[in-house]
Amino acid sequence: CVFVTHFQNYLSFGLDAAIAHDFHRIRQSGKCNGVFRSGLGKAVYAFCGARHLFPCTSVSPLRRAVQAFRLCSPVDAVWDEIDWDASMRRCRQCVCVNINSYAAGCNIWGAGADVTRGFQRQAPDDGKIEMALVRDGWHQSMICAGLWTGRRAHQEFGYYFRLRQQMFLQIDGEPLFLPVPAGLLVDLQKQCLFTLGPRAPVDTPGFYSVAATLQPRRGRGPS
């Protein structure tokens, strides 16, 4: 069985997806309709996230449940397995972002480039997808508050994740639960043409230019 979907902004799995799934379940149950009608929906979201502040009540670290690969060369379809180093092994959330906005405006990737670690400045038209990691509920709460950013992990053309157990996913804010192990391929599919105007007004007619487009790739995961 193959499930095909698309995301425009971000795709994540782990901790934040579990919180979003709990929030969605409470909202659909109708038990807190009064709270939602009074405009306190964020309080319900905070309640759902509170149990993930402690490792004993949160989701398991991803190293136990996920085997990850990165697409190094889209032309030759070269995949390289990601080594979960000591700092990554504690992470409970993985986010693949296409723009510098996540979860209602949070900048999980951070601003600027990091030359020492080989990371370029994030751009939505560079054909690459940024992968950031979150350690735990405290780290996630600081990201939502705008005080921290996620841990930059990779900046590649695509990723393939082998989910060894059931997993919570979030696609552009919509939660999804995978009850069985599955393979997850994250790859660039399409990019539309759009016009770019100058940063400052000019008097010259015809100053708009068409942005470059990237050809869609029909990649496959590692064998």
Short mmCIF file of C-alpha atoms in Angstrom, two decimals:
data_model
loop_
_atom_site.label_atom_id
_atom_site.label_comp_id
_atom_site.label_asym_id
_atom_site.label_seq_id
_atom_site.Cartn_x
_atom_site.Cartn_y
_atom_site.Cartn_z
CA CYS A 1 0.00 0.00 0.00
CA VAL A 2 1.43 3.41 -1.04
CA PHE A 3 0.13 6.68 0.37
CA VAL A 4 1.12 9.75 -1.66
CA THR A 5 0.69 13.28 -0.33
CA HIS A 6 2.35 16.67 -0.63
CA PHE A 7 3.45 19.34 1.80
CA GLN A 8 4.28 22.95 1.05
CA ASN A 9 5.83 24.19 4.27
CA TYR A 10 6.94 21.37 6.57
CA LEU A 11 6.60 17.73 7.52
CA SER A 12 7.44 16.46 10.99
CA PHE A 13 7.16 13.31 13.03
CA GLY A 14 7.62 12.51 16.67
CA LEU A 15 6.89 14.79 19.60
CA ASP A 16 5.09 17.74 17.99
CA ALA A 17 2.96 15.45 15.84
CA ALA A 18 1.87 13.53 18.95
CA ILE A 19 0.86 16.81 20.61
CA ALA A 20 -1.09 17.91 17.53
CA HIS A 21 -2.81 14.51 17.36
CA ASP A 22 -3.91 14.76 21.02
CA PHE A 23 -5.20 18.29 20.44
CA HIS A 24 -7.12 17.20 17.34
CA ARG A 25 -8.64 14.24 19.21
CA ILE A 26 -9.83 16.47 22.08
CA ARG A 27 -11.31 18.99 19.65
CA GLN A 28 -13.22 16.31 17.75
CA SER A 29 -14.54 14.70 20.94
CA GLY A 30 -16.54 17.81 21.80
CA LYS A 31 -15.64 17.65 25.51
CA CYS A 32 -14.00 21.09 25.49
CA ASN A 33 -16.31 22.97 23.14
CA GLY A 34 -16.82 25.68 25.73
CA VAL A 35 -13.09 26.23 26.00
CA PHE A 36 -12.68 26.51 22.25
CA ARG A 37 -15.66 28.87 21.90
CA SER A 38 -14.15 31.15 24.52
CA GLY A 39 -10.94 31.45 22.48
CA LEU A 40 -8.75 29.38 24.79
CA GLY A 41 -7.72 26.79 22.25
CA LYS A 42 -4.03 27.53 22.87
CA ALA A 43 -4.53 26.57 26.52
CA VAL A 44 -5.73 23.14 25.39
CA TYR A 45 -2.67 22.88 23.16
CA ALA A 46 -0.43 23.73 26.12
CA PHE A 47 -2.21 21.08 28.20
CA CYS A 48 -1.54 18.47 25.51
CA GLY A 49 2.12 19.45 25.38
CA ALA A 50 2.64 19.48 29.16
CA ARG A 51 2.95 15.70 29.44
CA HIS A 52 5.80 15.73 26.94
CA LEU A 53 7.96 17.92 29.17
CA PHE A 54 9.23 14.81 30.94
CA PRO A 55 10.98 11.89 29.19
CA CYS A 56 9.01 9.26 31.10
CA THR A 57 5.69 10.49 29.66
CA SER A 58 6.85 11.63 26.21
CA VAL A 59 7.47 9.78 22.96
CA SER A 60 10.57 7.62 22.56
CA PRO A 61 13.81 9.01 21.05
CA LEU A 62 13.85 8.67 17.28
CA ARG A 63 17.04 6.59 17.16
CA ARG A 64 15.05 3.63 18.46
CA ALA A 65 12.32 3.97 15.86
CA VAL A 66 13.81 5.54 12.72
CA GLN A 67 16.51 4.67 10.22
CA ALA A 68 17.27 7.73 8.08
CA PHE A 69 18.95 8.30 4.72
CA ARG A 70 19.80 11.51 2.85
CA LEU A 71 19.81 12.08 -0.91
CA CYS A 72 23.31 13.36 -1.69
CA SER A 73 23.03 13.39 -5.50
CA PRO A 74 19.60 13.65 -7.15
CA VAL A 75 21.05 12.92 -10.58
CA ASP A 76 22.72 9.63 -9.65
CA ALA A 77 20.24 8.84 -6.83
CA VAL A 78 23.03 8.41 -4.29
CA TRP A 79 21.69 7.79 -0.78
CA ASP A 80 23.78 7.97 2.35
CA GLU A 81 22.65 6.64 5.72
CA ILE A 82 22.47 9.26 8.47
CA ASP A 83 24.51 8.44 11.54
CA TRP A 84 22.66 9.38 14.71
CA ASP A 85 25.50 10.86 16.73
CA ALA A 86 25.47 11.40 20.49
CA SER A 87 23.60 14.71 20.36
CA MET A 88 21.03 13.44 17.84
CA ARG A 89 20.22 10.24 19.72
CA ARG A 90 18.30 12.12 22.40
CA CYS A 91 16.07 13.90 19.90
CA ARG A 92 12.37 13.05 19.90
CA GLN A 93 11.26 15.10 16.91
CA CYS A 94 12.36 15.51 13.31
CA VAL A 95 11.18 18.36 11.07
CA CYS A 96 11.73 18.70 7.31
CA VAL A 97 11.10 22.31 6.30
CA ASN A 98 10.87 24.02 2.93
CA ILE A 99 10.47 27.59 4.22
CA ASN A 100 11.65 29.49 7.30
CA SER A 101 8.28 29.24 9.04
CA TYR A 102 7.07 26.34 11.16
CA ALA A 103 4.12 25.90 13.55
CA ALA A 104 2.43 29.27 13.04
CA GLY A 105 5.54 31.31 12.40
CA CYS A 106 8.36 29.70 14.41
CA ASN A 107 11.78 29.76 12.75
CA ILE A 108 13.05 26.29 13.59
CA TRP A 109 16.08 26.43 11.26
CA GLY A 110 17.43 29.79 12.36
CA ALA A 111 18.72 32.73 10.37
CA GLY A 112 21.83 32.96 8.24
CA ALA A 113 24.38 30.37 7.21
CA ASP A 114 26.73 28.22 9.27
CA VAL A 115 29.89 27.87 7.21
CA THR A 116 31.74 25.85 9.83
CA ARG A 117 29.13 23.09 9.68
CA GLY A 118 28.47 23.40 5.93
CA PHE A 119 24.95 24.86 6.14
CA GLN A 120 23.79 27.50 3.69
CA ARG A 121 21.14 30.12 4.29
CA GLN A 122 17.67 28.66 3.93
CA ALA A 123 15.93 29.48 0.66
CA PRO A 124 12.64 28.05 -0.69
CA ASP A 125 13.97 27.89 -4.28
CA ASP A 126 17.34 26.17 -3.78
CA GLY A 127 15.96 22.66 -4.29
CA LYS A 128 17.04 21.53 -0.83
CA ILE A 129 15.04 20.52 2.21
CA GLU A 130 16.28 21.42 5.67
CA MET A 131 16.13 18.83 8.44
CA ALA A 132 16.04 20.06 12.03
CA LEU A 133 15.79 18.08 15.27
CA VAL A 134 14.18 18.82 18.64
CA ARG A 135 15.42 17.19 21.84
CA ASP A 136 12.35 17.18 24.09
CA GLY A 137 9.27 19.07 25.22
CA TRP A 138 11.29 21.82 26.89
CA HIS A 139 13.21 22.43 23.68
CA GLN A 140 9.96 22.52 21.69
CA SER A 141 8.38 25.02 24.10
CA MET A 142 11.37 27.35 23.72
CA ILE A 143 11.07 27.14 19.92
CA CYS A 144 7.37 28.03 20.08
CA ALA A 145 8.23 30.96 22.36
CA GLY A 146 10.78 32.22 19.82
CA LEU A 147 13.71 31.85 22.22
CA TRP A 148 15.52 28.91 20.63
CA THR A 149 15.77 27.18 17.28
CA GLY A 150 15.98 23.52 16.40
CA ARG A 151 19.24 21.65 15.99
CA ARG A 152 20.39 21.85 12.38
CA ALA A 153 21.00 18.32 11.16
CA HIS A 154 21.12 18.22 7.35
CA GLN A 155 20.40 20.28 4.25
CA GLU A 156 19.91 17.87 1.37
CA PHE A 157 17.87 17.22 -1.79
CA GLY A 158 15.70 14.60 -0.10
CA TYR A 159 15.36 12.08 2.71
CA TYR A 160 14.11 8.58 3.26
CA PHE A 161 12.97 7.40 6.68
CA ARG A 162 12.33 3.80 7.66
CA LEU A 163 9.84 3.98 10.50
CA ARG A 164 10.30 0.79 12.51
CA GLN A 165 7.23 1.29 14.69
CA GLN A 166 3.97 3.23 14.77
CA MET A 167 4.53 6.96 14.45
CA PHE A 168 2.76 10.30 14.67
CA LEU A 169 3.21 12.59 11.65
CA GLN A 170 2.29 16.19 10.98
CA ILE A 171 1.89 17.55 7.44
CA ASP A 172 1.57 21.35 7.30
CA GLY A 173 -0.07 21.31 10.72
CA GLU A 174 -2.44 18.40 10.06
CA PRO A 175 -1.76 15.38 12.34
CA LEU A 176 -1.63 11.83 11.06
CA PHE A 177 -1.07 8.53 12.84
CA LEU A 178 0.69 5.62 11.16
CA PRO A 179 -0.29 2.45 13.07
CA VAL A 180 2.26 0.18 11.35
CA PRO A 181 5.93 0.48 10.29
CA ALA A 182 6.35 2.28 6.98
CA GLY A 183 8.80 3.96 4.63
CA LEU A 184 8.65 7.73 4.28
CA LEU A 185 10.16 9.39 1.19
CA VAL A 186 10.58 13.18 1.34
CA ASP A 187 11.51 14.63 -2.04
CA LEU A 188 10.98 17.70 -4.21
CA GLN A 189 8.13 17.13 -6.66
CA LYS A 190 6.98 20.40 -8.18
CA GLN A 191 7.74 24.09 -8.05
CA CYS A 192 5.62 26.78 -9.65
CA LEU A 193 6.67 29.90 -11.52
CA PHE A 194 6.16 33.23 -9.82
CA THR A 195 7.14 36.84 -10.38
CA LEU A 196 9.59 38.80 -8.28
CA GLY A 197 9.45 42.54 -7.82
CA PRO A 198 12.32 44.79 -6.77
CA ARG A 199 12.96 45.61 -3.13
CA ALA A 200 12.56 49.33 -3.90
CA PRO A 201 10.10 50.93 -6.38
CA VAL A 202 11.55 51.81 -9.78
CA ASP A 203 10.23 53.87 -12.69
CA THR A 204 11.41 51.48 -15.38
CA PRO A 205 8.52 49.55 -16.95
CA GLY A 206 8.73 45.79 -17.07
CA PHE A 207 10.88 45.44 -13.98
CA TYR A 208 9.29 42.16 -12.91
CA SER A 209 11.28 39.02 -13.61
CA VAL A 210 10.28 35.38 -13.63
CA ALA A 211 11.93 33.32 -10.92
CA ALA A 212 13.84 30.20 -11.90
CA THR A 213 11.99 26.93 -11.58
CA LEU A 214 13.33 23.55 -10.55
CA GLN A 215 12.48 20.42 -12.47
CA PRO A 216 10.50 17.84 -10.50
CA ARG A 217 12.35 14.72 -9.43
CA ARG A 218 10.81 11.29 -9.29
CA GLY A 219 13.15 9.70 -6.84
CA ARG A 220 13.04 6.44 -4.98
CA GLY A 221 14.32 5.55 -1.58
CA PRO A 222 17.44 3.48 -1.01
CA SER A 223 17.16 -0.19 -1.80
#
